[in-house]
Amino acid sequence: MFAGTAGSVPSARRGLPALLVRRGAERILIDCGEGTQRQLLRSVGLSDLTDIFITHLHVDHWLGLPGLLQTFNLRDRDRPLAIHGPPGIAEVMRSMKRVYGKLCFELDVVELEAGESVRRDTLEIGAVNVRHRVLAFGYVLVEDPRPGRFDAELAASLGVAPGPDFGRLQRGETVAGVRPEQVIGVERDGRKVVVSGDTAPCETLAIAAHGADLLVHEATFGEDERDRARLTGHSTAAQAAQIAADAEVKMLALTHISARYGGSELREEAREVFAATELPRDFDTVDIPLADRGAPTMIRVGEPPKPQG
Amino acid sequence: MFAGTAGSVPSARRGLPALLVRRGAERILIDCGEGTQRQLLRSVGLSDLTDIFITHLHVDHWLGLPGLLQTFNLRDRDRPLAIHGPPGIAEVMRSMKRVYGKLCFELDVVELEAGESVRRDTLEIGAVNVRHRVLAFGYVLVEDPRPGRFDAELAASLGVAPGPDFGRLQRGETVAGVRPEQVIGVERDGRKVVVSGDTAPCETLAIAAHGADLLVHEATFGEDERDRARLTGHSTAAQAAQIAADAEVKMLALTHISARYGGSELREEAREVFAATELPRDFDTVDIPLADRGAPTMIRVGEPPKPQG
């Protein structure tokens, strides 16, 4: 869920950067600009955030943290919370302690190095260096591959009795002369989402994003401001689209939109380069089905999800 | 304009505390919770704020300042800005300098003592001590009295020639035997608005608010939480109404509403004590006509102002 799609200044329609990834019980927030707690309250609620990842230490990407922590405190949160970010995040959080005060839950501030990753159940979240004016990360979220589908009917027809023997087959044992690969399909890739953070066009990111279901890439500017994008360490919509094309992702979602743009002009510029481009509004959501169940779909605020064909 | 009417935690409907007073070219912001810049952008815009007054140093009343300053900077603001508040505000702003960085405009941070006031043209803004868990101010905004109405027709009929002699009369001179008080009505009171900030019921404030056109008073709790209000240095809606009744104000507007209340139950509790009570939503406005032109009116978001009888 896109909780904030503005660039460094909010607008009436777009809040400061924040992206919420929901997967099973996991609620991972990537970046937390000023006002993020309210953006969450206005949409999905904030009760169960599990981890926060900050892409870089520019203020518009983290100033929502102290207020969010204070609100968790006032709500008597008891589960621990981890905030991950580039080196320096620990010092920033220390300096903000006077703002959020003593917390009633455990806060773990984790400084990541590029290339390092964090595991949450069957999800791995890795940090990659991107190209901004300060040290900045993109984040790659990849699920573990899921085992192939077990064909119970076929196994039974080959003479395996339903029950414990099915379990043995699924764990890789040969049972009654039937080998697992006869009744279990090929391993399926897990889903993959890549978030650029703030960056100029970046080859490392394109490589890391290869084959992703969704690439969330900044597009602060349009082609009219290509020079300014270069000078400020940002990307144009068309440049983001080129990264998406190079990385052969399934869908590109543009975010971090400068307040000077309405949005649709950037989407059109990007679509000339990469057709499967979306430009979400605040509170829009991308639904990413398991890999063999179809393409990601954009769900607009207030619209029911489209029925899948 | 009520830019944020929540208590210490925002809700989907209510932003953190902020109140904008517009008078001629003056745009005075009282308190600036996290997200205030966006609340302003979503309503009247933030281009021309002239002064900011902070009631006390609890985070939910000032955390919107660093982001607001940074946005002014990115927009190349050039006019100076003054932030006023209780002792300690200067240190808070110094500690936030790492967040908002170097500004391209002059920022003046002014520590006020209780009883001190600031003049802006014909408006005086005074700080009064209220009763909260920390040193906290309410603010009293009073316009200078306006001279009585000059009756040009009467003056002419008494033999004064229109032109420079009219000016002399209005400046208090006797002209051609006609005394000023013969042709100039009584001096009219300026308008008066009083803002409580966070406070338990406070006699000083009731006295300072005497005869105000509008008292904006906190009503964090309802009668069901009277003990909790006392323990936390807040007021119930009925207590705020009692202050309004004692001070004989024209209108009471309740704000700083705890997220546990919808709002209308607090308004009803207050109206039993003081009938002219309103409970604004975010972005509602109270229009205060000059004293002899009628009572203040509440203008709800999206509703055109009611025609005056």
XYZ file of C-alpha atoms in Angstrom:
618
model
C 0.000 0.000 0.000
C 1.379 3.348 -1.025
C 1.082 5.423 2.164
C 2.855 8.454 0.693
C 3.841 9.126 -2.905
C 5.193 12.694 -2.787
C 8.769 13.872 -3.275
C 10.470 15.951 -0.597
C 7.507 18.303 -0.149
C 4.001 16.987 0.465
C 1.059 18.209 -1.555
C -2.664 18.235 -0.935
C -2.937 14.865 -2.677
C 0.369 13.196 -1.846
C 1.930 12.506 1.563
C 5.639 12.171 2.253
C 7.338 8.892 1.346
C 6.091 5.704 2.938
C 5.276 2.299 1.539
C 3.617 -0.500 3.439
C 4.267 -4.111 2.451
C 1.728 -6.583 3.787
C 2.435 -10.282 3.583
C 0.726 -12.767 5.861
C 1.115 -11.328 9.348
C 4.062 -9.165 8.307
C 3.605 -5.405 8.026
C 6.802 -3.836 6.747
C 7.044 -0.089 6.332
C 9.624 1.285 3.938
C 10.430 4.932 4.715
C 8.415 7.012 7.126
C 8.055 10.677 6.165
C 6.346 13.239 8.396
C 2.681 12.375 8.776
C 3.028 8.663 7.957
C 1.239 7.579 11.143
C -1.784 9.567 10.063
C -1.604 8.225 6.490
C -1.745 4.728 7.946
C -4.589 5.661 10.293
C -6.491 7.064 7.322
C -6.173 3.765 5.452
C -5.200 0.427 6.986
C -4.378 1.360 10.587
C -0.987 1.055 12.265
C -1.540 -1.449 15.019
C 0.682 -4.241 13.789
C 3.781 -2.824 12.029
C 6.509 -5.414 12.379
C 9.585 -3.785 10.798
C 10.577 -0.442 9.368
C 13.249 0.056 6.723
C 14.611 3.527 5.975
C 16.244 4.042 2.565
C 18.409 7.037 3.497
C 18.702 9.757 6.084
C 17.134 12.712 4.291
C 14.535 14.138 6.620
C 11.545 13.611 4.349
C 12.154 9.837 4.623
C 12.255 9.430 8.412
C 10.704 12.417 10.226
C 7.509 10.436 10.804
C 9.365 7.999 13.091
C 9.409 9.917 16.416
C 5.673 10.637 16.282
C 4.914 7.064 15.250
C 6.960 5.677 18.154
C 5.257 8.052 20.556
C 1.855 6.928 19.334
C 2.808 3.255 19.730
C 3.813 4.167 23.264
C 0.512 5.892 24.033
C -1.235 2.804 22.680
C 0.765 0.543 25.032
C 2.385 -1.461 22.246
C 4.216 -4.413 23.721
C 5.768 -6.245 20.790
C 9.290 -5.213 19.843
C 9.912 -3.088 16.763
C 13.003 -3.006 14.572
C 14.058 0.003 12.524
C 16.652 -0.767 9.861
C 18.596 1.730 7.826
C 21.975 2.824 6.515
C 24.817 3.644 8.909
C 23.875 6.805 10.808
C 20.306 5.735 11.540
C 21.254 4.804 15.120
C 22.617 8.293 15.781
C 19.508 9.887 14.223
C 17.240 7.822 16.450
C 19.352 8.638 19.511
C 19.059 12.345 18.746
C 15.272 11.969 18.396
C 14.945 10.223 21.732
C 14.100 13.545 23.400
C 11.105 13.647 21.070
C 9.734 10.151 21.516
C 10.957 9.663 25.075
C 11.024 6.402 26.992
C 9.229 3.607 25.167
C 7.175 0.845 26.732
C 8.280 -1.637 24.055
C 11.645 -2.827 22.807
C 13.092 -0.760 19.962
C 15.914 -2.263 17.975
C 17.743 0.112 15.634
C 19.798 -1.840 13.117
C 22.420 -0.312 10.838
C 22.737 -2.305 7.635
C 25.637 -2.467 5.200
C 24.963 -2.674 1.485
C 24.598 -6.331 0.551
C 23.390 -7.255 4.016
C 19.947 -8.712 4.464
C 17.385 -9.422 7.142
C 15.234 -12.546 7.282
C 11.622 -12.568 8.416
C 10.108 -16.042 8.224
C 10.285 -16.973 4.534
C 11.072 -13.442 3.378
C 14.517 -11.948 2.873
C 14.936 -8.169 2.779
C 18.261 -7.076 1.323
C 19.873 -3.628 1.088
C 21.535 -2.529 -2.174
C 23.515 0.639 -2.746
C 21.804 3.128 -5.013
C 23.030 6.487 -6.357
C 21.821 9.499 -4.399
C 23.461 12.578 -2.866
C 24.007 10.682 0.364
C 24.498 6.987 1.115
C 21.183 5.459 0.128
C 19.736 1.972 -0.129
C 17.196 0.320 -2.306
C 15.528 -2.697 -0.729
C 14.953 -6.085 -2.363
C 12.261 -8.239 -0.805
C 12.329 -11.861 -1.967
C 10.316 -14.785 -0.762
C 11.883 -18.234 -0.510
C 10.964 -20.518 -3.401
C 7.848 -22.496 -2.659
C 7.863 -26.270 -3.132
C 6.131 -27.603 -6.234
C 2.491 -28.608 -6.048
C 1.821 -32.128 -4.745
C -0.560 -34.071 -7.001
C -2.461 -36.182 -4.461
C -4.681 -37.823 -7.061
C -1.732 -38.959 -9.158
C 0.107 -40.254 -6.063
C -2.957 -42.284 -5.040
C -3.354 -43.676 -8.570
C 0.309 -44.764 -8.435
C -0.505 -46.772 -5.311
C 0.538 -44.480 -2.439
C -1.943 -44.515 0.438
C -3.204 -41.103 1.568
C -1.884 -40.298 5.056
C 1.661 -40.367 6.449
C 3.070 -41.652 3.139
C 1.898 -38.459 1.391
C 3.930 -36.495 3.946
C 7.017 -38.611 3.304
C 6.753 -38.004 -0.444
C 6.410 -34.282 0.139
C 9.493 -34.303 2.354
C 11.469 -35.913 -0.498
C 11.362 -39.619 0.329
C 10.598 -42.341 -2.198
C 7.514 -44.276 -1.091
C 6.250 -47.588 -2.540
C 8.521 -47.114 -5.559
C 7.106 -43.672 -6.316
C 9.727 -40.909 -6.481
C 8.785 -37.413 -5.232
C 9.509 -35.748 -8.588
C 6.828 -37.981 -10.178
C 4.076 -36.386 -8.113
C 5.476 -32.992 -7.125
C 5.690 -30.141 -9.616
C 8.701 -27.907 -10.087
C 9.714 -25.523 -7.330
C 8.071 -22.132 -7.818
C 9.819 -18.813 -7.359
C 8.721 -16.706 -4.465
C 7.474 -13.207 -5.087
C 9.940 -10.366 -5.421
C 9.426 -6.669 -4.788
C 12.137 -4.044 -5.201
C 11.986 -0.503 -3.838
C 14.450 2.036 -5.217
C 14.382 4.722 -2.536
C 15.795 7.996 -3.874
C 18.208 7.376 -6.699
C 19.574 8.434 -10.045
C 19.328 5.639 -12.629
C 21.362 2.835 -11.080
C 22.647 -0.308 -12.728
C 23.124 -2.133 -9.420
C 19.444 -1.659 -8.789
C 18.493 -2.854 -12.269
C 20.460 -6.044 -11.669
C 19.013 -6.543 -8.203
C 15.514 -5.993 -9.593
C 15.833 -8.634 -12.308
C 12.537 -10.414 -12.857
C 10.810 -8.709 -9.924
C 7.036 -8.842 -9.760
C 7.002 -5.189 -8.793
C 9.580 -2.450 -8.987
C 8.669 0.642 -6.990
C 10.942 3.295 -8.453
C 11.223 6.980 -7.741
C 10.310 9.344 -10.580
C 10.780 12.755 -9.052
C 10.905 14.513 -12.407
C 9.802 14.391 -16.035
C 12.012 14.631 -19.113
C 11.714 18.441 -18.961
C 13.817 18.364 -15.801
C 16.340 15.712 -16.792
C 19.300 17.970 -15.891
C 17.840 18.818 -12.554
C 17.245 15.124 -11.859
C 20.922 14.457 -12.577
C 22.095 17.308 -10.351
C 19.917 16.260 -7.430
C 20.498 12.506 -7.657
C 16.980 11.665 -8.777
C 15.423 9.897 -11.777
C 12.990 10.938 -14.459
C 9.968 8.775 -15.145
C 11.479 7.611 -18.448
C 14.741 6.682 -16.745
C 12.847 4.650 -14.163
C 11.007 2.941 -17.008
C 14.306 2.077 -18.691
C 15.492 0.411 -15.469
C 12.212 -1.550 -15.351
C 12.660 -2.612 -18.974
C 16.298 -3.646 -18.415
C 15.320 -5.584 -15.312
C 12.367 -7.237 -17.077
C 10.045 -6.663 -14.137
C 6.342 -7.434 -14.334
C 5.138 -4.048 -13.111
C 6.682 -0.662 -12.469
C 5.088 1.705 -9.934
C 6.361 5.282 -9.969
C 6.516 7.220 -6.733
C 8.296 10.203 -5.055
C 6.511 12.516 -7.479
C 7.515 16.186 -7.325
C 4.634 18.475 -6.355
C 4.970 20.238 -9.719
C 3.506 17.254 -11.582
C -0.069 16.047 -11.677
C 1.234 12.552 -12.346
C -0.363 11.400 -15.569
C 2.260 13.166 -17.714
C 5.002 11.199 -15.940
C 3.081 7.956 -16.355
C 2.747 8.573 -20.083
C 6.458 9.378 -20.479
C 7.301 6.146 -18.689
C 4.807 4.035 -20.629
C 6.511 4.967 -23.887
C 9.542 3.107 -22.544
C 7.867 0.445 -20.400
C 4.196 -0.277 -20.919
C 3.433 -1.960 -17.594
C 3.893 1.279 -15.664
C 1.522 2.543 -12.988
C 1.570 5.764 -11.016
C -0.230 5.112 -7.744
C -2.056 7.698 -5.736
C -1.815 7.704 -1.943
C -3.557 4.623 -0.514
C -3.535 2.700 -3.811
C -2.366 -0.881 -3.470
C -0.644 -3.401 -5.720
C -1.788 -6.967 -5.242
C 0.913 -9.508 -6.120
C -0.457 -13.005 -6.555
C 1.749 -16.046 -6.070
C 3.885 -16.344 -9.184
C 1.808 -18.906 -11.067
C -1.495 -17.153 -10.471
C -1.101 -14.164 -12.749
C 0.324 -10.660 -12.973
C 0.328 -8.011 -10.242
C -2.752 -5.782 -10.219
C -3.095 -2.202 -9.191
C -6.033 -1.590 -6.859
C -7.152 2.015 -6.850
C -8.517 3.545 -3.661
C -12.244 3.024 -3.475
C -12.308 0.549 -6.360
C -12.986 -3.107 -5.653
C -10.256 -5.407 -6.999
C -10.880 -6.445 -10.620
C -11.943 -10.073 -11.009
C -9.065 -12.162 -12.356
C -9.623 -13.768 -15.812
C -9.355 27.593 10.579
C -8.971 24.435 12.616
C -6.017 22.712 10.979
C -5.882 19.878 13.504
C -8.382 19.026 16.230
C -7.013 15.782 17.693
C -5.489 15.173 21.108
C -2.029 13.723 21.408
C -2.658 10.952 18.900
C -4.045 11.708 15.429
C -6.989 9.782 14.058
C -8.259 9.166 10.547
C -10.457 12.246 10.874
C -8.437 14.535 13.130
C -4.890 15.842 12.683
C -2.570 16.884 15.497
C -3.100 20.301 17.091
C -2.883 23.364 14.889
C -5.093 26.416 14.571
C -4.750 29.073 11.918
C -5.914 32.618 12.619
C -6.412 34.747 9.517
C -6.906 38.486 9.900
C -6.208 40.843 7.022
C -2.776 39.862 5.741
C -1.862 38.126 9.004
C -1.648 34.347 9.141
C -0.947 33.218 12.665
C -0.531 29.556 13.445
C -1.102 28.397 17.008
C 0.602 25.043 17.652
C 2.046 22.908 14.916
C 1.686 19.157 15.433
C 3.219 16.589 13.106
C 1.631 16.835 9.672
C 0.443 20.444 10.027
C 2.113 21.527 6.791
C 0.086 18.933 4.920
C -3.134 19.924 6.748
C -2.552 23.484 5.537
C -1.747 22.303 2.011
C -4.981 20.314 2.011
C -6.989 23.408 2.893
C -5.789 27.009 2.623
C -2.119 26.582 1.613
C 0.896 27.622 3.648
C 2.511 30.295 1.562
C 2.068 33.269 3.838
C 2.305 32.247 7.506
C 3.486 35.298 9.420
C 3.881 34.077 13.025
C 3.718 30.824 14.919
C 2.819 30.527 18.607
C 3.440 27.276 20.485
C 1.402 26.696 23.639
C 3.766 24.238 25.326
C 6.594 21.897 24.541
C 4.828 18.545 24.386
C 5.816 16.935 21.120
C 2.331 16.714 19.637
C 2.203 20.529 19.660
C 5.426 21.323 17.789
C 6.745 18.324 15.844
C 5.374 19.781 12.607
C 7.800 22.723 12.819
C 10.996 21.195 11.387
C 9.222 19.825 8.306
C 7.353 23.078 7.818
C 10.573 25.086 7.972
C 12.238 22.719 5.540
C 9.353 23.102 3.120
C 9.498 26.909 3.381
C 13.181 26.550 2.553
C 12.556 24.370 -0.488
C 10.020 26.955 -1.633
C 12.603 29.764 -1.307
C 10.646 31.704 1.288
C 12.290 35.068 1.831
C 10.206 36.825 4.456
C 11.245 36.340 8.077
C 9.285 34.043 10.361
C 8.908 34.277 14.128
C 8.188 31.296 16.367
C 7.018 32.233 19.872
C 6.643 29.908 22.804
C 7.338 29.277 26.459
C 10.906 29.209 27.784
C 12.622 26.144 26.313
C 11.357 26.662 22.779
C 14.726 28.095 21.702
C 16.542 24.985 22.869
C 13.993 22.726 21.149
C 14.460 24.598 17.878
C 18.247 24.467 18.226
C 18.098 20.714 18.735
C 15.905 20.384 15.635
C 18.297 22.361 13.478
C 19.887 19.133 12.249
C 16.466 18.286 10.846
C 15.586 21.519 9.104
C 19.150 22.580 8.306
C 20.250 25.987 7.094
C 17.338 28.232 6.213
C 17.224 30.746 3.380
C 15.029 33.097 5.427
C 15.366 34.702 8.835
C 13.966 32.639 11.720
C 13.363 34.391 14.995
C 12.650 32.146 17.968
C 11.132 34.147 20.813
C 10.721 32.887 24.371
C 7.776 34.556 26.075
C 7.053 34.947 29.743
C 3.510 34.656 31.028
C 1.900 38.072 30.827
C 4.118 39.138 27.952
C 2.571 40.007 24.629
C 3.504 40.540 21.017
C 2.050 43.260 18.814
C 1.266 42.789 15.147
C -0.219 45.919 13.594
C -3.463 46.495 15.533
C -3.453 43.025 17.104
C -1.961 42.087 20.443
C -1.173 38.456 21.220
C -0.615 37.794 24.912
C 0.548 34.675 26.755
C -1.240 33.555 29.932
C -0.245 30.735 32.228
C -2.581 27.760 32.139
C -2.564 24.531 34.186
C -0.940 21.583 32.468
C 1.702 19.013 33.418
C 4.416 21.292 32.047
C 4.647 25.075 31.753
C 1.946 25.901 29.237
C 0.411 29.036 27.793
C -2.957 29.985 26.525
C -2.961 32.843 24.042
C -5.238 35.877 24.053
C -5.573 37.696 20.722
C -7.164 41.137 21.024
C -7.603 43.793 18.410
C -7.214 47.455 19.318
C -10.534 49.240 19.776
C -11.747 50.760 16.543
C -12.778 54.423 16.484
C -16.495 55.147 16.445
C -18.272 55.622 13.141
C -18.021 59.152 11.661
C -21.414 60.482 10.549
C -20.486 62.562 7.481
C -24.058 63.564 6.702
C -24.616 64.878 10.227
C -21.296 66.785 10.153
C -22.228 68.437 6.854
C -25.677 69.337 8.154
C -23.966 70.998 11.168
C -22.013 73.154 8.737
C -18.657 71.374 8.420
C -17.379 71.367 4.835
C -16.463 67.930 3.427
C -12.682 67.725 2.884
C -9.787 68.459 5.294
C -12.181 69.561 8.071
C -13.713 66.064 8.168
C -10.210 64.690 8.783
C -9.638 67.175 11.636
C -12.888 66.119 13.307
C -11.940 62.454 13.009
C -8.549 63.185 14.594
C -10.347 64.756 17.571
C -10.291 68.499 16.800
C -13.271 70.803 17.175
C -14.115 72.348 13.797
C -16.494 75.284 13.210
C -17.936 74.806 16.668
C -18.704 71.137 16.083
C -17.131 68.781 18.648
C -15.952 65.344 17.491
C -18.211 63.457 19.908
C -21.218 65.112 18.214
C -20.525 63.352 14.916
C -18.438 60.294 15.901
C -20.019 57.261 17.553
C -18.617 55.428 20.553
C -15.374 53.548 20.240
C -16.011 49.893 19.342
C -14.205 46.958 20.934
C -11.850 45.007 18.728
C -12.414 41.304 18.298
C -11.013 38.901 20.859
C -10.065 35.252 20.446
C -8.652 33.117 23.234
C -6.942 29.754 22.764
C -6.485 27.544 25.822
C -3.747 25.182 24.688
C -3.663 22.074 26.884
C -5.012 22.803 30.315
C -7.038 21.660 33.256
C -9.866 24.090 34.087
C -8.039 27.337 34.779
C -9.386 30.465 36.432
C -6.649 32.689 34.995
C -7.788 31.657 31.544
C -11.456 32.289 32.377
C -10.550 35.811 33.461
C -8.360 36.421 30.400
C -11.140 35.130 28.157
C -13.786 37.479 29.551
C -16.159 38.610 26.808
C -14.169 36.936 24.025
C -15.868 36.457 20.671
C -14.412 32.971 20.514
C -12.844 30.706 23.115
C -11.046 27.724 21.619
C -10.739 25.369 24.566
C -9.354 21.891 24.814
C -11.800 19.122 25.673
C -9.677 16.021 25.659
C -12.171 13.964 27.618
C -15.834 13.506 28.469
C -17.374 13.319 31.944
C -16.720 9.563 31.988
C -12.993 10.337 32.191
C -13.077 13.269 34.599
C -10.505 11.665 36.907
C -8.206 10.924 34.041
C -8.532 14.519 32.837
C -7.486 15.716 36.285
C -4.518 13.348 36.451
C -3.240 14.323 33.009
C -3.823 18.079 33.253
C -6.643 18.192 30.719
C -10.267 19.333 30.728
C -13.552 17.611 30.089
C -15.985 19.137 27.632
C -18.302 20.180 30.461
C -15.426 21.844 32.316
C -14.482 23.784 29.199
C -18.121 24.840 28.881
C -18.114 26.063 32.483
C -15.082 28.240 31.717
C -16.898 29.606 28.650
C -19.982 30.350 30.749
C -17.937 32.041 33.497
C -16.083 34.116 30.912
C -19.302 35.035 29.100
C -17.791 34.367 25.674
C -19.885 34.463 22.515
C -18.812 31.081 21.207
C -16.913 28.096 22.547
C -15.101 25.764 20.136
C -13.899 22.471 21.586
C -10.707 20.951 20.277
C -7.910 18.514 21.270
C -10.426 15.684 21.175
C -9.161 12.287 22.310
C -9.326 9.646 19.564
C -11.724 7.618 21.739
C -14.562 10.100 21.127
C -16.591 10.655 17.993
C -17.147 14.232 19.087
C -20.885 14.755 19.220
C -21.164 13.243 22.737
C -18.648 15.819 23.994
C -20.489 18.630 22.247
C -23.755 17.566 23.893
C -22.159 17.377 27.351
C -20.791 20.878 26.865
C -24.034 22.317 25.500
C -25.841 21.344 28.671
C -23.553 23.832 30.425
C -22.977 26.387 27.667
C -25.309 26.396 24.685
C -23.116 28.266 22.185
C -20.675 25.373 21.947
C -19.308 24.013 18.689
C -17.038 21.066 18.059
C -15.215 21.747 14.810
C -13.930 19.108 12.449
C -10.558 19.541 10.770
C -10.714 22.396 8.249
C -13.857 23.955 9.745
C -13.630 27.710 10.228
C -15.171 30.234 12.585
C -15.925 33.584 11.024
C -15.834 36.447 13.526
C -17.481 39.592 12.233
C -16.537 42.984 13.602
C -18.234 43.296 16.983
C -21.269 45.285 15.872
C -22.044 43.069 12.915
C -23.292 39.989 14.695
C -22.209 36.769 16.339
C -19.389 34.437 15.243
C -20.466 31.740 12.793
C -19.133 28.275 12.334
C -18.420 27.407 8.725
C -18.338 23.695 8.107
C -15.994 22.289 5.471
C -17.700 22.177 2.123
C -20.641 24.297 3.288
C -21.039 27.824 1.991
C -21.316 30.406 4.779
C -24.908 30.916 5.946
C -26.415 34.223 4.886
C -26.563 36.607 7.840
C -30.040 37.738 8.922
